[in-house]
Coordinates of C-alpha atoms and ligand atoms in Angstrom, one line a residue:
M1 CA 68.9 99.0 110.4
Y2 CA 66.2 98.1 108.4
F3 CA 66.8 98.5 104.5
S4 CA 63.3 100.0 103.7
K5 CA 63.9 103.0 106.6
M6 CA 67.7 103.8 105.2
F7 CA 68.2 106.8 103.3
L8 CA 70.0 105.2 100.8
P9 CA 69.8 106.5 97.6
T10 CA 71.4 103.9 95.0
L11 CA 71.8 104.6 91.4
R12 CA 71.5 102.4 88.7
E13 CA 73.1 104.5 86.2
V14 CA 76.8 105.5 86.0
P15 CA 76.9 109.2 86.4
A16 CA 78.7 110.4 83.3
E17 CA 80.9 112.7 85.2
A18 CA 82.6 109.9 87.1
E19 CA 85.8 108.6 85.5
I20 CA 87.3 106.3 87.7
I21 CA 85.7 103.3 89.7
S22 CA 85.9 104.8 93.1
H23 CA 84.1 107.8 92.2
K24 CA 81.5 105.8 90.3
L25 CA 80.8 103.2 92.6
M26 CA 80.7 106.1 95.8
L27 CA 77.9 107.9 93.6
R28 CA 76.1 104.6 92.4
A29 CA 76.5 103.2 96.3
G30 CA 74.7 106.3 97.7
L31 CA 77.8 107.1 99.6
I32 CA 78.6 110.7 98.5
R33 CA 76.7 113.5 96.5
K34 CA 77.9 116.3 94.7
L35 CA 76.9 119.5 95.9
A36 CA 79.4 121.6 93.4
S37 CA 82.5 121.1 91.7
G38 CA 85.0 119.6 94.3
I39 CA 82.3 119.8 96.7
Y40 CA 80.6 116.9 98.2
S41 CA 78.0 115.6 101.0
F42 CA 78.4 112.3 102.8
L43 CA 75.3 110.4 102.7
P44 CA 74.2 107.8 106.0
L45 CA 76.4 105.1 104.7
G46 CA 79.4 107.0 103.5
L47 CA 79.5 108.8 106.8
R48 CA 79.6 105.4 108.7
V49 CA 82.8 104.3 106.8
L50 CA 84.4 107.9 106.8
K51 CA 84.0 107.8 110.6
K52 CA 85.2 104.5 110.9
I53 CA 88.6 105.6 109.0
E54 CA 88.7 108.3 111.2
Q55 CA 88.7 106.1 114.3
V56 CA 91.3 103.8 112.9
V57 CA 93.5 107.3 112.5
R58 CA 92.5 108.2 115.7
E59 CA 93.5 105.2 117.9
E60 CA 96.9 104.6 116.2
M61 CA 97.5 108.6 116.8
D62 CA 96.5 108.1 120.3
S63 CA 98.7 105.0 120.6
A64 CA 101.4 106.7 119.4
G65 CA 101.2 109.4 122.1
A66 CA 99.4 112.1 119.9
Q67 CA 96.7 114.2 121.4
E68 CA 93.8 115.1 119.5
L69 CA 92.5 118.7 119.4
L70 CA 90.4 120.6 117.0
M71 CA 91.2 124.1 115.5
P72 CA 88.8 126.3 113.5
A73 CA 88.6 126.0 109.8
L74 CA 88.2 129.8 109.6
L75 CA 91.3 131.6 110.1
P76 CA 92.7 135.0 110.2
A77 CA 95.3 136.2 107.8
E78 CA 97.9 137.3 110.2
S79 CA 99.9 134.2 111.0
F80 CA 100.1 133.2 107.4
R81 CA 101.5 136.4 106.6
E82 CA 104.3 136.0 109.0
S83 CA 105.1 132.5 107.6
G84 CA 104.9 134.0 104.2
R85 CA 102.5 131.7 103.2
W86 CA 99.4 134.2 102.8
E87 CA 101.1 135.0 99.4
V88 CA 102.5 131.3 98.3
F89 CA 99.3 129.7 98.5
G90 CA 98.0 131.9 95.6
P91 CA 94.7 131.3 94.4
E92 CA 94.6 127.8 96.4
M93 CA 93.5 129.3 99.1
F94 CA 89.7 130.6 99.8
R95 CA 89.8 134.3 101.1
L96 CA 87.4 136.3 102.7
K97 CA 86.6 139.4 104.7
D98 CA 84.5 139.9 108.0
R99 CA 82.1 143.0 108.3
N100 CA 85.2 145.1 109.5
D101 CA 87.4 144.1 106.3
R102 CA 89.6 141.7 108.1
E103 CA 91.2 139.2 106.0
F104 CA 90.5 135.6 106.8
C105 CA 91.0 132.3 104.9
L106 CA 89.3 129.0 105.1
G107 CA 92.6 126.9 106.5
P108 CA 94.2 124.8 103.7
T109 CA 96.7 123.3 106.3
H110 CA 97.3 124.3 109.9
E111 CA 101.1 124.4 110.4
E112 CA 100.8 128.3 111.1
I113 CA 97.9 127.8 113.7
F114 CA 99.4 124.7 115.4
T115 CA 102.7 126.7 115.9
G116 CA 100.9 129.7 117.0
T117 CA 98.8 128.0 119.6
V118 CA 102.1 126.1 120.9
K119 CA 104.0 129.1 121.1
S120 CA 101.8 131.1 123.4
S121 CA 101.3 127.6 125.9
L122 CA 104.5 126.0 126.0
R123 CA 108.1 127.7 127.0
S124 CA 110.0 125.1 128.7
Y125 CA 112.2 122.1 127.3
R126 CA 110.3 120.3 130.0
S127 CA 107.2 120.1 127.8
L128 CA 108.6 118.8 125.1
P129 CA 108.3 116.8 122.9
V130 CA 104.4 116.6 122.3
I131 CA 102.5 115.7 119.2
L132 CA 99.1 117.3 118.4
Y133 CA 96.8 116.4 116.1
Q134 CA 93.1 117.1 114.6
I135 CA 90.8 115.4 112.4
Q136 CA 89.2 118.6 110.5
T137 CA 87.9 119.9 107.4
K138 CA 90.2 121.5 104.8
Y139 CA 89.6 123.9 101.9
R140 CA 91.9 124.3 99.0
D141 CA 90.7 125.6 95.7
E142 CA 92.2 123.1 93.4
I143 CA 92.6 124.0 89.7
R144 CA 91.5 120.7 88.7
P145 CA 89.0 118.9 91.2
R146 CA 88.5 115.5 90.2
F147 CA 87.9 112.0 90.7
G148 CA 85.2 112.8 93.3
V149 CA 86.6 113.1 96.7
M150 CA 89.9 112.3 95.8
R151 CA 90.7 115.8 94.7
S152 CA 88.2 117.9 96.2
R153 CA 88.1 121.5 97.5
E154 CA 86.7 120.7 100.7
F155 CA 88.1 117.3 102.4
I156 CA 88.7 116.0 105.7
M157 CA 92.5 115.7 106.9
K158 CA 94.0 114.1 109.8
D159 CA 96.8 116.8 110.4
A160 CA 99.4 116.1 113.2
Y161 CA 102.6 118.5 114.2
S162 CA 105.4 117.5 116.3
F163 CA 107.6 120.0 118.5
D164 CA 110.8 118.8 119.7
R165 CA 113.8 120.5 121.2
D166 CA 116.3 119.3 118.5
E167 CA 116.7 117.0 115.0
A168 CA 117.1 113.9 117.3
G169 CA 113.7 114.3 118.6
L170 CA 112.3 115.2 115.5
D171 CA 113.8 112.0 114.5
D172 CA 112.0 110.3 117.0
S173 CA 108.4 111.9 116.8
Y174 CA 108.8 111.4 113.0
M175 CA 109.5 107.8 113.5
K176 CA 106.3 107.5 115.6
M177 CA 104.5 108.8 112.9
E178 CA 105.6 106.8 110.3
K179 CA 104.9 103.6 112.4
A180 CA 101.4 104.7 113.2
Y181 CA 100.8 105.5 109.3
R182 CA 101.9 102.0 108.4
K183 CA 99.5 100.6 111.1
I184 CA 96.8 102.6 110.0
F185 CA 97.1 101.7 106.3
D186 CA 97.5 98.1 107.2
R187 CA 94.4 98.2 109.0
L188 CA 92.5 99.4 106.4
G189 CA 93.5 97.0 104.2
L190 CA 95.5 98.9 101.6
D191 CA 98.4 97.9 99.4
Y192 CA 100.8 101.0 99.7
K193 CA 104.3 102.0 99.4
V194 CA 106.3 104.4 101.3
V195 CA 108.3 106.4 99.3
E196 CA 110.9 109.4 99.5
A197 CA 109.3 112.6 98.4
D198 CA 110.6 115.9 97.0
S199 CA 110.8 118.3 99.8
G200 CA 111.9 121.3 97.8
A201 CA 109.8 124.1 98.1
M202 CA 108.4 123.2 101.7
G203 CA 112.4 123.4 102.7
G204 CA 112.9 120.7 105.6
S205 CA 115.3 117.9 105.8
G206 CA 113.0 114.8 104.6
S207 CA 109.6 113.8 103.7
Q208 CA 107.9 110.4 102.9
E209 CA 104.4 109.9 100.9
F210 CA 102.3 106.8 101.8
M211 CA 101.3 105.8 98.1
V212 CA 98.1 103.5 97.4
I213 CA 99.2 101.6 94.4
S214 CA 96.8 102.0 91.7
E215 CA 96.6 103.0 87.9
I216 CA 94.8 106.0 88.2
G217 CA 97.3 107.5 90.6
E218 CA 98.5 110.8 90.2
D219 CA 102.0 110.2 91.1
G220 CA 104.6 108.2 89.3
I221 CA 106.6 106.1 92.1
A222 CA 109.8 104.2 91.5
Y223 CA 110.3 101.1 94.1
C224 CA 112.8 98.2 94.5
E225 CA 111.7 94.8 95.3
A226 CA 115.0 93.8 96.5
C227 CA 115.8 96.4 99.1
G228 CA 112.9 98.2 99.7
Y229 CA 113.8 101.6 98.2
G230 CA 111.0 104.0 97.1
A231 CA 110.7 107.2 96.0
N232 CA 108.4 109.6 94.3
E233 CA 109.6 109.8 90.4
E234 CA 109.9 113.6 91.0
K235 CA 112.8 112.7 93.6
A236 CA 113.9 109.0 92.6
S237 CA 117.5 109.1 92.2
C238 CA 119.7 108.1 89.0
S239 CA 123.0 107.6 90.8
P240 CA 126.0 108.4 88.4
K241 CA 127.4 104.8 89.0
N242 CA 124.3 103.3 87.9
T243 CA 123.7 105.1 84.6
I244 CA 124.4 103.1 81.7
H245 CA 127.2 104.6 79.3
S246 CA 126.4 105.5 75.8
V247 CA 126.8 102.6 73.4
G248 CA 129.9 102.8 70.8
S249 CA 133.4 103.9 70.8
M250 CA 134.6 105.7 73.7
D251 CA 137.1 107.3 71.6
E252 CA 136.5 110.8 70.8
S253 CA 136.1 111.7 67.2
M254 CA 136.1 114.8 65.3
I255 CA 132.9 117.0 65.5
E256 CA 131.0 117.2 62.2
K257 CA 127.8 119.6 61.4
I258 CA 125.2 117.8 59.2
H259 CA 122.4 119.1 57.4
T260 CA 118.9 118.0 58.9
P261 CA 116.5 119.8 57.0
N262 CA 113.0 120.3 59.4
I263 CA 114.4 117.6 61.8
H264 CA 112.9 119.2 65.2
T265 CA 112.2 116.2 67.6
I266 CA 114.5 113.2 68.9
T267 CA 111.9 110.8 66.9
E268 CA 112.5 112.3 63.8
L269 CA 116.2 112.6 64.1
T270 CA 116.5 108.9 64.8
E271 CA 114.5 108.0 62.0
F272 CA 116.5 110.6 59.7
L273 CA 119.8 109.1 61.1
G274 CA 118.8 105.7 61.3
C275 CA 120.6 105.6 64.8
D276 CA 119.4 105.2 68.4
A277 CA 118.3 108.0 71.0
V278 CA 121.0 107.1 73.4
K279 CA 123.7 108.6 71.2
M280 CA 121.9 111.9 71.4
A281 CA 121.6 114.6 73.9
K282 CA 118.5 117.2 74.1
T283 CA 119.5 120.8 75.1
L284 CA 116.2 122.5 76.5
I285 CA 116.0 125.8 77.1
Y286 CA 114.3 126.9 80.5
K287 CA 113.3 130.4 82.1
A288 CA 114.5 130.0 85.7
D289 CA 113.2 133.0 87.6
G290 CA 113.3 134.9 84.8
K291 CA 116.9 133.9 83.6
L292 CA 117.7 131.4 80.6
V293 CA 119.4 128.5 80.9
A294 CA 120.0 124.7 79.4
A295 CA 119.5 121.5 80.3
M296 CA 120.8 118.2 78.8
V297 CA 119.5 114.6 79.0
R298 CA 120.1 111.8 76.7
G299 CA 117.8 111.6 73.9
D300 CA 115.9 108.8 75.4
R301 CA 115.4 110.5 78.7
E302 CA 112.9 112.7 80.1
L303 CA 114.2 116.0 82.0
N304 CA 112.7 116.0 85.9
E305 CA 112.0 119.8 86.0
V306 CA 111.5 119.0 90.1
K307 CA 115.3 118.1 90.0
L308 CA 116.2 120.7 87.8
K309 CA 114.4 123.0 89.8
N310 CA 116.1 122.2 93.0
V311 CA 119.7 122.2 91.2
L312 CA 119.1 126.1 90.2
E313 CA 117.4 126.8 93.6
C314 CA 114.9 128.8 91.7
T315 CA 110.9 129.2 92.3
E316 CA 109.8 129.6 89.0
L317 CA 110.9 127.1 86.0
E318 CA 109.4 127.3 82.7
M319 CA 110.1 126.3 79.4
A320 CA 111.5 129.1 77.2
D321 CA 109.1 130.6 74.7
A322 CA 110.4 130.1 70.9
E323 CA 111.6 133.8 71.0
S324 CA 113.8 133.3 73.8
V325 CA 115.1 130.0 72.3
R326 CA 116.2 131.9 68.9
S327 CA 117.8 134.7 71.2
V328 CA 119.9 132.6 72.7
T329 CA 120.5 129.6 70.0
N330 CA 120.3 132.0 67.0
A331 CA 118.1 129.0 65.6
E332 CA 114.4 127.8 65.4
V333 CA 113.3 125.6 68.1
G334 CA 114.3 122.1 67.8
F335 CA 118.2 123.0 67.0
A336 CA 119.4 124.1 70.5
G337 CA 122.6 122.7 71.4
P338 CA 125.4 123.0 74.0
V339 CA 128.3 124.2 71.7
G340 CA 128.9 128.1 72.0
L341 CA 125.8 128.3 74.0
K342 CA 126.5 131.3 76.3
I343 CA 124.1 130.5 79.0
R344 CA 124.6 128.3 82.0
I345 CA 124.3 124.7 81.1
I346 CA 123.1 121.6 83.5
A347 CA 124.1 118.1 82.0
D348 CA 122.6 115.2 83.5
H349 CA 125.2 112.5 84.2
E350 CA 124.5 110.5 81.4
V351 CA 125.4 113.2 79.3
A352 CA 128.5 113.9 80.7
Q353 CA 129.4 110.0 80.5
G354 CA 128.3 109.7 77.2
R355 CA 130.9 110.1 74.2
N356 CA 130.4 111.3 70.5
L357 CA 126.9 112.5 71.1
I358 CA 124.7 114.0 68.5
V359 CA 123.2 117.3 69.5
G360 CA 121.5 120.5 67.9
A361 CA 124.0 122.7 66.0
N362 CA 122.4 126.1 67.3
E363 CA 121.8 126.7 63.5
T364 CA 118.1 126.3 62.2
D365 CA 118.4 122.5 60.1
H366 CA 121.6 121.7 61.5
H367 CA 122.9 119.0 64.2
L368 CA 126.3 118.2 65.3
L369 CA 128.0 114.8 65.6
N370 CA 130.6 113.5 68.0
V371 CA 130.3 116.4 70.6
N372 CA 131.7 115.6 73.8
I373 CA 131.8 117.2 77.4
G374 CA 134.9 119.0 78.3
R375 CA 136.4 119.3 74.7
D376 CA 133.5 121.1 73.0
F377 CA 131.5 122.5 75.5
D378 CA 131.4 122.6 79.8
A379 CA 128.4 122.0 81.9
E380 CA 127.6 121.6 85.5
V381 CA 126.8 118.1 86.0
H382 CA 123.8 116.8 88.1
D383 CA 121.1 114.0 88.0
I384 CA 118.3 116.1 86.5
R385 CA 116.4 113.0 84.6
F386 CA 113.6 111.0 85.5
I387 CA 114.2 107.4 86.8
A388 CA 112.9 104.6 84.2
A389 CA 111.7 101.0 84.6
G390 CA 114.5 98.8 84.7
D391 CA 117.2 101.2 85.9
A392 CA 119.3 100.1 88.7
C393 CA 118.3 100.8 92.1
P394 CA 120.1 103.5 93.6
C395 CA 120.4 101.7 97.1
C396 CA 121.2 98.0 96.0
G397 CA 121.7 98.3 92.0
K398 CA 118.7 95.9 91.5
S399 CA 115.9 96.4 88.8
I400 CA 113.6 99.6 89.6
I401 CA 109.9 98.9 88.9
L402 CA 108.0 102.0 88.3
A403 CA 103.8 102.5 89.3
R404 CA 101.0 104.6 89.9
G405 CA 100.4 105.7 93.2
I406 CA 97.6 107.7 95.1
E407 CA 99.0 109.8 98.1
V408 CA 97.0 109.2 100.8
G409 CA 99.4 110.4 103.6
H410 CA 102.3 112.6 103.9
I411 CA 104.8 112.6 106.8
F412 CA 107.4 115.8 106.8
K413 CA 110.3 116.9 108.8
L414 CA 110.0 120.7 108.7
G415 CA 112.9 121.6 111.0
T416 CA 112.3 125.2 112.2
K417 CA 111.0 126.8 109.1
Y418 CA 107.7 127.9 111.0
S419 CA 108.9 128.1 114.4
S420 CA 111.6 130.4 113.5
A421 CA 108.9 132.7 111.3
L422 CA 106.7 132.7 114.2
A423 CA 109.0 132.7 117.1
C424 CA 108.0 129.5 118.6
N425 CA 110.9 129.1 121.0
Y426 CA 111.2 127.1 124.1
S427 CA 114.3 127.7 126.7
D428 CA 116.6 124.9 127.3
E429 CA 118.5 123.7 130.3
E430 CA 120.8 126.9 130.2
G431 CA 118.0 129.0 129.6
N432 CA 119.0 129.9 126.0
E433 CA 116.0 130.4 123.5
R434 CA 115.5 128.1 120.8
P435 CA 112.9 127.3 118.2
M436 CA 111.2 124.4 118.4
V437 CA 112.1 121.5 115.6
M438 CA 108.8 120.6 114.2
G439 CA 107.2 117.8 111.9
S440 CA 103.8 117.8 110.2
Y441 CA 101.9 114.8 109.3
G442 CA 98.8 114.6 107.1
I443 CA 96.4 111.9 106.1
G444 CA 93.5 112.6 103.7
I445 CA 90.8 110.8 105.5
N446 CA 88.1 110.9 102.3
R447 CA 90.7 110.5 99.6
T448 CA 91.7 107.1 101.7
M449 CA 88.3 105.9 101.5
A450 CA 88.3 106.4 97.9
A451 CA 91.6 104.7 97.7
V452 CA 90.0 101.6 99.8
I453 CA 87.3 101.3 97.2
E454 CA 89.8 101.5 94.2
Q455 CA 91.7 98.5 95.7
H456 CA 88.8 96.7 97.1
H457 CA 85.9 96.0 94.4
D458 CA 84.8 93.8 91.7
E459 CA 82.5 94.4 88.9
N460 CA 79.2 94.4 91.2
G461 CA 80.3 96.6 93.4
I462 CA 82.6 97.5 96.8
I463 CA 84.0 95.0 99.0
W464 CA 84.6 96.9 102.3
P465 CA 87.1 95.3 104.5
M466 CA 85.5 94.6 107.7
E467 CA 87.4 96.9 109.8
I468 CA 85.5 99.9 107.8
A469 CA 82.6 98.4 106.4
P470 CA 79.6 100.6 107.0
Y471 CA 77.6 97.6 108.6
H472 CA 79.3 94.1 108.8
V473 CA 76.5 91.8 108.0
I474 CA 73.4 92.0 105.6
I475 CA 70.4 90.0 106.1
V476 CA 68.3 89.1 103.0
P477 CA 65.1 87.4 103.6
V478 CA 64.6 86.1 100.0
N479 CA 60.4 86.4 100.5
V480 CA 59.4 88.8 102.9
L481 CA 55.9 87.5 102.4
D482 CA 56.9 84.2 103.7
E483 CA 56.4 84.3 107.5
K484 CA 59.1 81.4 108.5
V485 CA 61.6 83.0 106.5
M486 CA 60.8 86.8 108.3
K487 CA 61.0 84.9 111.5
I488 CA 64.3 83.6 111.2
A489 CA 65.7 86.7 109.3
E490 CA 64.4 88.8 112.7
V491 CA 65.8 86.4 115.2
M492 CA 69.1 86.5 113.3
Y493 CA 69.2 90.3 113.2
Q494 CA 68.4 90.7 116.8
R495 CA 70.7 88.2 117.8
L496 CA 73.9 89.7 115.7
T497 CA 72.9 93.1 116.8
D498 CA 72.9 92.4 120.8
A499 CA 75.9 90.8 120.1
G500 CA 77.4 94.4 119.0
L501 CA 77.4 93.9 115.1
E502 CA 76.2 96.4 112.4
V503 CA 73.6 94.6 110.8
I504 CA 71.1 95.6 108.0
L505 CA 67.9 93.6 107.3
D506 CA 66.8 94.0 103.7
D507 CA 62.9 93.9 104.7
R508 CA 61.9 95.5 101.0
N509 CA 59.7 93.4 99.0
E510 CA 61.5 93.1 96.2
R511 CA 62.9 90.1 94.2
A512 CA 65.9 88.7 95.4
G513 CA 67.8 89.5 92.8
V514 CA 67.6 93.2 93.3
K515 CA 68.4 92.6 96.8
F516 CA 71.8 90.7 96.0
M517 CA 72.6 93.4 93.7
D518 CA 72.4 96.2 96.1
A519 CA 74.2 94.2 99.0
D520 CA 76.9 93.7 96.3
L521 CA 76.9 97.1 95.3
I522 CA 77.3 98.8 98.7
G523 CA 79.7 96.0 99.7
I524 CA 78.7 94.6 102.9
P525 CA 81.1 91.9 103.6
I526 CA 78.7 89.3 105.1
R527 CA 75.6 88.3 103.5
I528 CA 73.2 86.0 105.1
N529 CA 70.3 84.8 102.5
V530 CA 67.0 83.4 104.3
G531 CA 65.3 81.4 101.9
R532 CA 63.6 78.0 100.6
K533 CA 65.6 76.2 103.4
A534 CA 64.4 78.2 106.3
A535 CA 61.6 76.1 107.2
E536 CA 64.7 73.4 107.9
G537 CA 66.2 75.9 109.7
I538 CA 69.0 76.6 107.3
V539 CA 70.5 79.7 106.0
E540 CA 73.0 80.8 103.5
Y541 CA 76.3 82.5 104.4
K542 CA 77.7 84.3 101.8
P543 CA 81.0 86.7 102.2
R544 CA 81.0 89.3 99.7
G545 CA 84.6 88.6 98.1
G546 CA 84.1 85.0 98.0
K547 CA 82.5 82.7 95.7
E548 CA 80.3 80.1 97.1
A549 CA 77.7 80.6 99.5
L550 CA 77.9 78.1 102.3
D551 CA 74.6 76.5 103.8
L552 CA 74.6 76.5 107.8
T553 CA 72.1 76.1 110.2
V554 CA 71.4 79.5 112.2
E555 CA 73.5 78.6 115.1
E556 CA 76.3 78.1 112.8
A557 CA 76.1 80.9 110.7
I558 CA 75.7 83.1 114.1
E559 CA 78.8 81.6 115.3
K560 CA 80.7 81.8 112.0
I561 CA 80.2 85.9 111.9
M562 CA 81.0 86.3 115.4
S563 CA 84.4 84.3 114.8
K564 CA 85.5 86.1 111.9
G565 CA 88.5 87.2 113.9
D566 CA 90.6 87.0 111.0
G567 CA 92.6 90.5 111.8
S568 CA 90.6 92.2 109.5
S569 CA 87.6 92.0 111.8
H570 CA 88.9 94.9 114.4
S571 CA 85.4 95.7 115.3
L572 CA 83.7 92.7 115.5
Ligands
ATP1 P1 98.8 116.4 96.4 O1 99.9 116.6 96.1 O2 97.8 115.4 96.1 O3 97.8 117.8 96.1 P2 99.3 117.6 99.0 O4 100.9 117.4 98.7 O5 99.0 119.1 98.2 O6 98.6 116.5 98.0 P3 99.4 117.8 101.7 O7 99.4 119.0 102.0 O8 100.6 116.8 102.2 O9 98.9 117.2 100.3 O10 98.0 117.0 102.3 C1 98.0 115.9 103.2 C2 96.9 115.0 102.6 O11 95.6 115.3 102.4 C3 97.6 114.4 101.5 O12 98.4 113.3 101.4 C4 96.1 113.9 100.8 O13 95.6 112.6 101.2 C5 95.1 114.6 101.4 N1 94.6 115.6 100.4 C6 95.6 116.9 99.9 N2 94.7 117.3 98.9 C7 93.5 117.0 99.0 C8 92.3 117.2 97.9 N3 92.2 118.1 96.9 N4 91.4 116.7 98.1 C9 91.1 115.3 99.1 N5 92.3 115.2 99.6 C10 93.5 115.9 99.6
MG2 MG1 97.8 119.7 97.0

């Protein structure tokens, strides 16, 4: 492609709305354009990358034995009604009606639709297992679309669904998908972790997320370098044997009420009493499906609402309002404690292991010292806190590391949730009707593209891995008015293109500096500068991530480009 002919509207200025580097660079490098909040067009250069990512995904899905099909995006309400998700999705679902007043949605995900299709097509155990997938546009009216295509309202997802006879079959399909996902994200040059995810609301027996390590990631993850354990922080378990016992004496002392005027927070209390937060326990009052409950974690810990929700098996969980707090504690907010509390109490393991804790007294401006579980109050003991950096790994006991991650993929053992709801059954060897056992597997294609940029860029722009670069090589004739220079540039362009490479020739009559800047911005992996030494048949070979340019003859340069078989150059 000749640069002068390309529809490549690069921007010099960083658009104000873009907060993260990938969003900035995607706009600046002319990959995407915003149409409305959370809705983006992919321009030619961006679309090339998107298609290449899709191709990597497609190849690995196909080689794992999955078969591609394409479902509509416009979906009738019925199957979502059958599964109960017409309500569950709430305002996140884009809904519409046809001219006959029939209800539809723009598909946010396709479990129901695949289940319905398989149900009407496969009846016998002999047809199973089957894994089907599509690469298709999804619609979700996100509360807060942001970070460009990272969290948008229209996006492309690869979604796959497996149908098996039993749990063992599901395990096998799931493992195939996990392996395929690892290959995909390896090929895309991503540094990622596979972490256990909470499957609470979705049910099912297990799920893992593929998290690209990045400071801008919306998810917290915990992992262990020693044994490979990894979990979303919502899920990461703090096993009781690994919790640290409270400091100080383990002998139980007499309970004592103290006056703590206007001390509402743990920080204020530590300052007031001059003691450490590990000696305290916070009592937080929640409303779980309308019922008040108390949850206790150590003073220095954060309560994990996902874990609490799972313990309570509730659908709605929110902090209680001040009036409700007053109604159960008879005190202002900030003085809740477990002693004498008449509601269900869930205490974290560390609270149960602590002795002589400082807690709220259920009396305004007062706290209690030396409170002990079992003696002074009773509680159900569970793991309800967030894991912290340096905590013992629940698998091997070594130190846990915390990081931020961008969720690019999610694999999920659904079990029979959808097949039961939609009667997607098969008949087994004995002729018994059984629900198929399902899994679902998603990858956000455009989010993955943004995640690649988050991990592959420098101050000058994007550095595409060869596998998904929009073009492999950019040839920059330094002076297009110099005939010798142009001749060599064109010869190289032709030879590389004939060899199947994707090449840009920057034929614009611009200063070399401007052209180099653009080449760096759009991140083409190899740049060939044709300059002063062109007369001697010498060109400069400059890899986009590398420091130095190499002087090579035209033949050497072509050979070097062709031999870029370093694993990342799948498409070369
Ligand atoms: P998130 O927690 O980020 O909202 P999710 O759990 O809703 O993700 P899934 O329903 O598992 O996501 O969808 C599968 C994949 O689709 C995700 O792993 C992610 O890569 C992508 N994805 C989900 N929502 C969006 C979005 N709003 N914009 C872009 N990609 C998305
Ligand atoms: Mg979501």
